[in-house]
Amino acid sequence: MSELLNFNYPPEPATDRVTLFADVILPLPLPKLYTYRIPFEMNDEVMVGVRVIVQFGGKRVLSCIVADIHENAPADYQAKYILDVLDDKPIVTAPQLKLFKWIADYYMCTLGEVINAALPAALKLSSESRIQLHPHYNPEEDELILAAQEEKIIFALQNNQALTFTEVSTLLQGKPYHKYIKSLIQKEAIIIFEQVSEKFSPKVVKKVRLTEHFVQEEGMLEELFNQLTPQPKQLDVLLNYLQLVPVHQDIHLNYKGIEKGALVNNPHLSASSINTLIKKGVLEQFDQVVSRFPMDKEPQQLPMALSEHQLQAKDEILGLFKEKDTVLLHGVTGSGKTEVYIDLIKHALEGGGQVLYLLPEIALTAQIVTRLMKVFGDKLGVYHSKFSDNERAEVWQGILAGRFQVVVGVRSSVFLPFHDLSLVIIDEEHEASYKQYDPAPRYNARETALVMANLQGTKTLLGSATPSIESYYNCKTGRWGLVSMTKRFGQAQLPEIELINVRDEQHRKNMHSHFSGKLLGAIEARLQRNEQVILFQNRRGYAPFISCDECSWIPKCKFCAVSLSYHKYNNELRCHYCGYHERMPHDCPACGATSLKSMGFGTEKVEDELKLMLPNAEVQRMDLDTTKKKNSYQQIISDFESGRTNVLVGTQMVTKGLDFENVSLVGILNADTIINFPDYRAHERAYQLFVQVSGRAGRKSKPGAVLIQTRDPKQPIFTKVSNNDYQSLYDHEIEERLRFGYPPFTRMIRLTVKHNDEPTAENAAIVLAKDLTDRLGKPQVLGPEVPYIFKIRNLFLQEIHIKLPRETTNLKAAKHQVAQAVFNLRLLPDFKSVRVVVDVDPM
DNA sequence: AGCACGCCGACT
DNA sequence: GTCGGCGTGCTC
């Protein structure tokens, strides 16, 4: 159109070009956006959502996201120019930017922090300082007086174009190098420059094919044969190539060629004869960018018939979606919720669009991915923390390009660039791990996903066997729809739960260390029947602390107000809060006695003792310490699945998503620490935990048993777990929440004041609490109080809780008041260095 | 978050 | 006398 109109006119004069400015989101915790000027020649390239490179400060060069484009020149400062544009189309979509703004607002953090958490590291880029020889300096001729270390650096620079500081450090074997660099700059021997590097590198395979010359004309191949006959090795390569790529049948096959590796896989073909052929111009080598996620997986449309109950649930959900945006699927463990999800995803995809399937980290296992892969093939994207940066970036780009229609992922997948969502599924919606605790953004992926669905006009299905009180309340009030599945799939029955009174067993001398005779007997019985056992202990390490028998000395962390846990496998005392560790002392540093005893017990001790008591059992432990390595988690699972191990001992990790046919017994070693946690959610969490672990017992036809060791079997929670009576848990909890003003009747904000000086932390917290009380009213502000663990990483902590009544509070205004109070606090000279962490909806 | 500027201790 | 510690403030 414009071309036609312009046809008769001279080109527009340069002075008429508009001067545009871009507000960018820097990946830093800065409270506002920064405005840069767009160079004229980039006017068309700069768009909202693309990455641009800018200089920030005197030295740093950063990539950031364009959030807005306008013509308003900043009045009080000179805007710097955008240096470069990295993308030809937005990598952050408009709905995403909206969502990011919501996250920053709601969770009281900066947009930069959100962007930082959202973008896979491979899509961020930063500058790195490098040094190179000064253009006017010639080491051969100019004679400078250089220190030995400086000589070394100059010598290295003569052989390399440039060096990073890290490389200089290695060159000087880690000795301080800054002063040499400084001195070399002064002597004008080197200069520093910044280099921006794109981190994402596509995966490339080396391929070979026949040069065009030999395929274009008839008879060329035969001639080639004759020519190569004296070199049998090269002839073999050619024959092998033609066998794998039948060019004589279809010339076009040659274009795609074959992976160089595939051609050498034949043992008597060597890379050198291939290389000779390349040199001769018979073959040519080329690179091809390939996906890290193989594309050739066709969905296998397995005939997957839903059971009657599943069908019914599905129909109910679809029915409710007609009037509600959100539905909660409350299905007992083993009721087959996953099949219902899969069916609904298929249904949603028929109408086009994308589906997000959220799972907590520990429930996103290879088991579920394989299952989904079978149904959705290469349309499925997986987003997991164990993935490399490049893999994450590829999922991101794949969603933008429309390659992935279904994404199964963890918490951070709510940041992915969906632009056309048609369904969101949040499985295990009660899971606390959907909430990010540190660092900011302290967001809850469940709430965020709900907002995202809302922004994109999409339905959301939440699922759980043990819904959070808040979610169930939403159903009760009619805001959400509720669908229940009360039957286990197939003939599977809910397990029988039995309580073991540890106090009684102790009196009867029936305890063998931390195992009751009953539990040991039950384990042995399963082993004899060749069945498997899962044991749950909610504490890793060998013992939570050790103590001297003579003087009662207990080793504490130097930096945190906690005792050090004993880890036997590396004979270490370790702090679970800051990671500090030291060797286990041989004798008591306080009194010299050699009677250090471990107190309490963790998974490591359970594993250790069980191996002693049941020498025939193959025991494996699964906790943070045994699953740190990349594939160790998978290894443990597959060992258990194949029956190589009989008993699996673990923390939270064993409670989720694992379906093992052969597990007929689940043991909970110490139920009391879970129930008696000082927190308003303790009972809810205990119930969820017990029901989830119990759900691991007895799938398919074998009835399972659950043995719970406790000192307080009268706890009403056990009856509720035994009877699978969620309703009564809910009724009890919701009443307490109402009475004491907890969520869902209030919204909570937790402020943590931190300072390395204890009185400063305390005084700051008092001042802050006072200001908050003035702003929000007395009953809304609780504290300050010293948390149970009052010092972490050498910072003293104080906590203030704010409870905002849900019905009557203007949330936005209240949060503004909170932000003001925090801001004002840090204006006071005494509290300049006080840190305040704001956590909205803490868990 | 970096990085620069600025004001007080232990060292060539 | 200086090098260097980290406390404070700024970055379009």
mmCIF file of N, CA, C and O in Angstrom, chain A residues 576-633:
data_model
loop_
_atom_site.group_PDB
_atom_site.id
_atom_site.type_symbol
_atom_site.label_atom_id
_atom_site.label_comp_id
_atom_site.label_asym_id
_atom_site.label_seq_id
_atom_site.Cartn_x
_atom_site.Cartn_y
_atom_site.Cartn_z
ATOM 1 N N HIS A 576 21.871 -27.545 57.464
ATOM 2 C CA HIS A 576 20.891 -27.671 56.378
ATOM 3 C C HIS A 576 20.373 -26.312 55.901
ATOM 4 O O HIS A 576 19.573 -26.236 55.000
ATOM 5 N N TYR A 577 20.848 -25.234 56.559
ATOM 6 C CA TYR A 577 20.362 -23.917 56.167
ATOM 7 C C TYR A 577 21.340 -23.131 55.317
ATOM 8 O O TYR A 577 20.961 -22.411 54.420
ATOM 9 N N CYS A 578 22.644 -23.260 55.627
ATOM 10 C CA CYS A 578 23.607 -22.473 54.849
ATOM 11 C C CYS A 578 24.616 -23.368 54.145
ATOM 12 O O CYS A 578 25.412 -22.899 53.348
ATOM 13 N N GLY A 579 24.592 -24.647 54.444
ATOM 14 C CA GLY A 579 25.507 -25.552 53.753
ATOM 15 C C GLY A 579 26.872 -25.666 54.420
ATOM 16 O O GLY A 579 27.727 -26.425 53.965
ATOM 17 N N TYR A 580 27.086 -24.916 55.515
ATOM 18 C CA TYR A 580 28.371 -25.023 56.214
ATOM 19 C C TYR A 580 28.590 -26.470 56.653
ATOM 20 O O TYR A 580 27.669 -27.156 57.089
ATOM 21 N N HIS A 581 29.818 -26.943 56.533
ATOM 22 C CA HIS A 581 30.088 -28.305 57.001
ATOM 23 C C HIS A 581 31.497 -28.438 57.545
ATOM 24 O O HIS A 581 32.402 -27.696 57.165
ATOM 25 N N GLU A 582 31.640 -29.340 58.463
ATOM 26 C CA GLU A 582 32.958 -29.623 59.033
ATOM 27 C C GLU A 582 33.070 -31.114 59.289
ATOM 28 O O GLU A 582 32.058 -31.830 59.281
ATOM 29 N N ARG A 583 34.294 -31.569 59.510
ATOM 30 C CA ARG A 583 34.465 -32.994 59.781
ATOM 31 C C ARG A 583 33.866 -33.335 61.136
ATOM 32 O O ARG A 583 33.902 -32.533 62.060
ATOM 33 N N MET A 584 33.345 -34.518 61.244
ATOM 34 C CA MET A 584 32.810 -34.993 62.517
ATOM 35 C C MET A 584 33.982 -35.120 63.493
ATOM 36 O O MET A 584 34.960 -35.814 63.199
ATOM 37 N N PRO A 585 33.920 -34.401 64.632
ATOM 38 C CA PRO A 585 35.046 -34.504 65.569
ATOM 39 C C PRO A 585 35.123 -35.898 66.181
ATOM 40 O O PRO A 585 34.099 -36.576 66.341
ATOM 41 N N HIS A 586 36.329 -36.298 66.513
ATOM 42 C CA HIS A 586 36.489 -37.622 67.109
ATOM 43 C C HIS A 586 36.091 -37.606 68.567
ATOM 44 O O HIS A 586 35.414 -38.498 69.060
ATOM 45 N N ASP A 587 36.545 -36.550 69.262
ATOM 46 C CA ASP A 587 36.096 -36.432 70.649
ATOM 47 C C ASP A 587 35.571 -35.031 70.897
ATOM 48 O O ASP A 587 35.754 -34.124 70.084
ATOM 49 N N CYS A 588 34.922 -34.886 72.018
ATOM 50 C CA CYS A 588 34.188 -33.652 72.303
ATOM 51 C C CYS A 588 35.126 -32.454 72.399
ATOM 52 O O CYS A 588 36.024 -32.428 73.241
ATOM 53 N N PRO A 589 34.957 -31.448 71.569
ATOM 54 C CA PRO A 589 35.819 -30.264 71.621
ATOM 55 C C PRO A 589 35.647 -29.488 72.926
ATOM 56 O O PRO A 589 36.520 -28.699 73.290
ATOM 57 N N ALA A 590 34.577 -29.733 73.637
ATOM 58 C CA ALA A 590 34.328 -28.993 74.867
ATOM 59 C C ALA A 590 35.004 -29.639 76.072
ATOM 60 O O ALA A 590 35.662 -28.975 76.858
ATOM 61 N N CYS A 591 34.858 -30.971 76.209
ATOM 62 C CA CYS A 591 35.399 -31.602 77.405
ATOM 63 C C CYS A 591 36.397 -32.709 77.092
ATOM 64 O O CYS A 591 37.007 -33.281 78.001
ATOM 65 N N GLY A 592 36.564 -33.036 75.851
ATOM 66 C CA GLY A 592 37.570 -34.027 75.489
ATOM 67 C C GLY A 592 37.117 -35.475 75.591
ATOM 68 O O GLY A 592 37.863 -36.390 75.230
ATOM 69 N N ALA A 593 35.933 -35.700 76.093
ATOM 70 C CA ALA A 593 35.441 -37.071 76.216
ATOM 71 C C ALA A 593 35.221 -37.677 74.822
ATOM 72 O O ALA A 593 35.030 -36.962 73.842
ATOM 73 N N THR A 594 35.286 -38.969 74.723
ATOM 74 C CA THR A 594 35.108 -39.611 73.416
ATOM 75 C C THR A 594 33.719 -40.214 73.303
ATOM 76 O O THR A 594 33.511 -41.271 72.724
ATOM 77 N N SER A 595 32.768 -39.536 73.918
ATOM 78 C CA SER A 595 31.436 -40.137 73.967
ATOM 79 C C SER A 595 30.417 -39.285 73.222
ATOM 80 O O SER A 595 29.374 -38.938 73.752
ATOM 81 N N LEU A 596 30.718 -38.934 71.969
ATOM 82 C CA LEU A 596 29.751 -38.196 71.161
ATOM 83 C C LEU A 596 28.694 -39.161 70.640
ATOM 84 O O LEU A 596 29.013 -40.194 70.056
ATOM 85 N N LYS A 597 27.447 -38.788 70.885
ATOM 86 C CA LYS A 597 26.343 -39.669 70.519
ATOM 87 C C LYS A 597 25.442 -38.974 69.501
ATOM 88 O O LYS A 597 25.227 -37.777 69.606
ATOM 89 N N SER A 598 24.921 -39.717 68.572
ATOM 90 C CA SER A 598 23.977 -39.083 67.664
ATOM 91 C C SER A 598 22.582 -39.151 68.265
ATOM 92 O O SER A 598 22.205 -40.130 68.900
ATOM 93 N N MET A 599 21.834 -38.089 68.093
ATOM 94 C CA MET A 599 20.492 -37.999 68.669
ATOM 95 C C MET A 599 19.477 -37.906 67.547
ATOM 96 O O MET A 599 19.719 -37.247 66.543
ATOM 97 N N GLY A 600 18.324 -38.521 67.767
ATOM 98 C CA GLY A 600 17.301 -38.491 66.733
ATOM 99 C C GLY A 600 17.754 -39.300 65.531
ATOM 100 O O GLY A 600 18.799 -39.966 65.561
ATOM 101 N N PHE A 601 16.986 -39.238 64.448
ATOM 102 C CA PHE A 601 17.386 -40.026 63.292
ATOM 103 C C PHE A 601 16.848 -39.459 61.997
ATOM 104 O O PHE A 601 15.806 -38.809 61.958
ATOM 105 N N GLY A 602 17.611 -39.691 60.936
ATOM 106 C CA GLY A 602 17.207 -39.285 59.595
ATOM 107 C C GLY A 602 17.248 -40.482 58.664
ATOM 108 O O GLY A 602 17.510 -41.609 59.092
ATOM 109 N N THR A 603 16.999 -40.235 57.388
ATOM 110 C CA THR A 603 16.921 -41.334 56.412
ATOM 111 C C THR A 603 18.192 -42.186 56.371
ATOM 112 O O THR A 603 18.126 -43.393 56.203
ATOM 113 N N GLU A 604 19.324 -41.531 56.559
ATOM 114 C CA GLU A 604 20.585 -42.267 56.454
ATOM 115 C C GLU A 604 20.692 -43.319 57.547
ATOM 116 O O GLU A 604 21.170 -44.436 57.325
ATOM 117 N N LYS A 605 20.233 -42.948 58.746
ATOM 118 C CA LYS A 605 20.295 -43.893 59.855
ATOM 119 C C LYS A 605 19.299 -45.028 59.648
ATOM 120 O O LYS A 605 19.587 -46.184 59.960
ATOM 121 N N VAL A 606 18.136 -44.687 59.121
ATOM 122 C CA VAL A 606 17.132 -45.715 58.854
ATOM 123 C C VAL A 606 17.705 -46.742 57.883
ATOM 124 O O VAL A 606 17.629 -47.957 58.108
ATOM 125 N N GLU A 607 18.336 -46.235 56.837
ATOM 126 C CA GLU A 607 18.939 -47.112 55.845
ATOM 127 C C GLU A 607 20.004 -48.001 56.483
ATOM 128 O O GLU A 607 20.012 -49.215 56.299
ATOM 129 N N ASP A 608 20.867 -47.353 57.267
ATOM 130 C CA ASP A 608 21.983 -48.041 57.913
ATOM 131 C C ASP A 608 21.522 -49.178 58.806
ATOM 132 O O ASP A 608 21.998 -50.302 58.722
ATOM 133 N N GLU A 609 20.563 -48.846 59.661
ATOM 134 C CA GLU A 609 20.122 -49.828 60.650
ATOM 135 C C GLU A 609 19.338 -50.960 59.999
ATOM 136 O O GLU A 609 19.455 -52.111 60.405
ATOM 137 N N LEU A 610 18.569 -50.598 58.998
ATOM 138 C CA LEU A 610 17.773 -51.624 58.335
ATOM 139 C C LEU A 610 18.684 -52.648 57.667
ATOM 140 O O LEU A 610 18.416 -53.853 57.674
ATOM 141 N N LYS A 611 19.786 -52.152 57.112
ATOM 142 C CA LYS A 611 20.733 -53.062 56.467
ATOM 143 C C LYS A 611 21.323 -54.031 57.488
ATOM 144 O O LYS A 611 21.600 -55.183 57.162
ATOM 145 N N LEU A 612 21.520 -53.535 58.710
ATOM 146 C CA LEU A 612 22.053 -54.403 59.760
ATOM 147 C C LEU A 612 21.013 -55.410 60.226
ATOM 148 O O LEU A 612 21.296 -56.588 60.420
ATOM 149 N N MET A 613 19.775 -54.934 60.413
ATOM 150 C CA MET A 613 18.737 -55.794 60.979
ATOM 151 C C MET A 613 18.207 -56.793 59.964
ATOM 152 O O MET A 613 17.801 -57.886 60.343
ATOM 153 N N LEU A 614 18.167 -56.373 58.707
ATOM 154 C CA LEU A 614 17.670 -57.279 57.671
ATOM 155 C C LEU A 614 18.741 -57.419 56.593
ATOM 156 O O LEU A 614 18.650 -56.825 55.518
ATOM 157 N N PRO A 615 19.762 -58.229 56.910
ATOM 158 C CA PRO A 615 20.920 -58.296 55.994
ATOM 159 C C PRO A 615 20.564 -58.801 54.595
ATOM 160 O O PRO A 615 21.317 -58.556 53.655
ATOM 161 N N ASN A 616 19.447 -59.470 54.461
ATOM 162 C CA ASN A 616 19.100 -59.996 53.139
ATOM 163 C C ASN A 616 18.392 -58.975 52.244
ATOM 164 O O ASN A 616 18.253 -59.191 51.054
ATOM 165 N N ALA A 617 17.950 -57.890 52.878
ATOM 166 C CA ALA A 617 17.186 -56.909 52.095
ATOM 167 C C ALA A 617 18.122 -55.987 51.323
ATOM 168 O O ALA A 617 19.189 -55.623 51.810
ATOM 169 N N GLU A 618 17.726 -55.644 50.122
ATOM 170 C CA GLU A 618 18.436 -54.609 49.366
ATOM 171 C C GLU A 618 17.759 -53.279 49.675
ATOM 172 O O GLU A 618 16.627 -53.040 49.270
ATOM 173 N N VAL A 619 18.467 -52.428 50.412
ATOM 174 C CA VAL A 619 17.873 -51.170 50.846
ATOM 175 C C VAL A 619 18.484 -50.017 50.056
ATOM 176 O O VAL A 619 19.690 -49.958 49.868
ATOM 177 N N GLN A 620 17.635 -49.130 49.592
ATOM 178 C CA GLN A 620 18.127 -47.953 48.876
ATOM 179 C C GLN A 620 17.524 -46.708 49.500
ATOM 180 O O GLN A 620 16.380 -46.708 49.949
ATOM 181 N N ARG A 621 18.324 -45.648 49.544
ATOM 182 C CA ARG A 621 17.855 -44.406 50.146
ATOM 183 C C ARG A 621 17.625 -43.368 49.048
ATOM 184 O O ARG A 621 18.410 -43.260 48.110
ATOM 185 N N MET A 622 16.536 -42.612 49.163
ATOM 186 C CA MET A 622 16.266 -41.556 48.185
ATOM 187 C C MET A 622 15.956 -40.252 48.917
ATOM 188 O O MET A 622 14.888 -40.103 49.522
ATOM 189 N N ASP A 623 16.924 -39.349 48.909
ATOM 190 C CA ASP A 623 16.715 -38.026 49.500
ATOM 191 C C ASP A 623 17.615 -37.031 48.770
ATOM 192 O O ASP A 623 18.278 -37.385 47.792
ATOM 193 N N LEU A 624 17.638 -35.819 49.242
ATOM 194 C CA LEU A 624 18.415 -34.779 48.572
ATOM 195 C C LEU A 624 19.871 -35.197 48.360
ATOM 196 O O LEU A 624 20.501 -34.872 47.360
ATOM 197 N N ASP A 625 20.415 -35.956 49.346
ATOM 198 C CA ASP A 625 21.835 -36.302 49.285
ATOM 199 C C ASP A 625 22.138 -37.382 48.252
ATOM 200 O O ASP A 625 23.234 -37.433 47.719
ATOM 201 N N THR A 626 21.168 -38.248 47.997
ATOM 202 C CA THR A 626 21.452 -39.342 47.063
ATOM 203 C C THR A 626 20.955 -39.037 45.643
ATOM 204 O O THR A 626 21.146 -39.829 44.739
ATOM 205 N N THR A 627 20.297 -37.880 45.463
ATOM 206 C CA THR A 627 19.755 -37.601 44.123
ATOM 207 C C THR A 627 20.338 -36.334 43.514
ATOM 208 O O THR A 627 19.786 -35.770 42.593
ATOM 209 N N LYS A 628 21.474 -35.889 44.064
ATOM 210 C CA LYS A 628 22.057 -34.645 43.546
ATOM 211 C C LYS A 628 22.610 -34.815 42.143
ATOM 212 O O LYS A 628 22.521 -33.915 41.323
ATOM 213 N N LYS A 629 23.220 -35.952 41.900
ATOM 214 C CA LYS A 629 23.814 -36.176 40.577
ATOM 215 C C LYS A 629 22.715 -36.320 39.517
ATOM 216 O O LYS A 629 21.597 -36.739 39.820
ATOM 217 N N LYS A 630 23.071 -35.992 38.279
ATOM 218 C CA LYS A 630 22.052 -35.825 37.256
ATOM 219 C C LYS A 630 21.119 -37.027 37.071
ATOM 220 O O LYS A 630 19.925 -36.878 36.980
ATOM 221 N N ASN A 631 21.658 -38.236 37.004
ATOM 222 C CA ASN A 631 20.781 -39.367 36.714
ATOM 223 C C ASN A 631 20.504 -40.270 37.909
ATOM 224 O O ASN A 631 19.881 -41.312 37.765
ATOM 225 N N SER A 632 20.994 -39.851 39.084
ATOM 226 C CA SER A 632 20.883 -40.738 40.243
ATOM 227 C C SER A 632 19.422 -40.996 40.610
ATOM 228 O O SER A 632 19.055 -42.110 40.984
ATOM 229 N N TYR A 633 18.590 -39.957 40.460
ATOM 230 C CA TYR A 633 17.176 -40.110 40.785
ATOM 231 C C TYR A 633 16.561 -41.208 39.917
ATOM 232 O O TYR A 633 15.920 -42.136 40.407
#
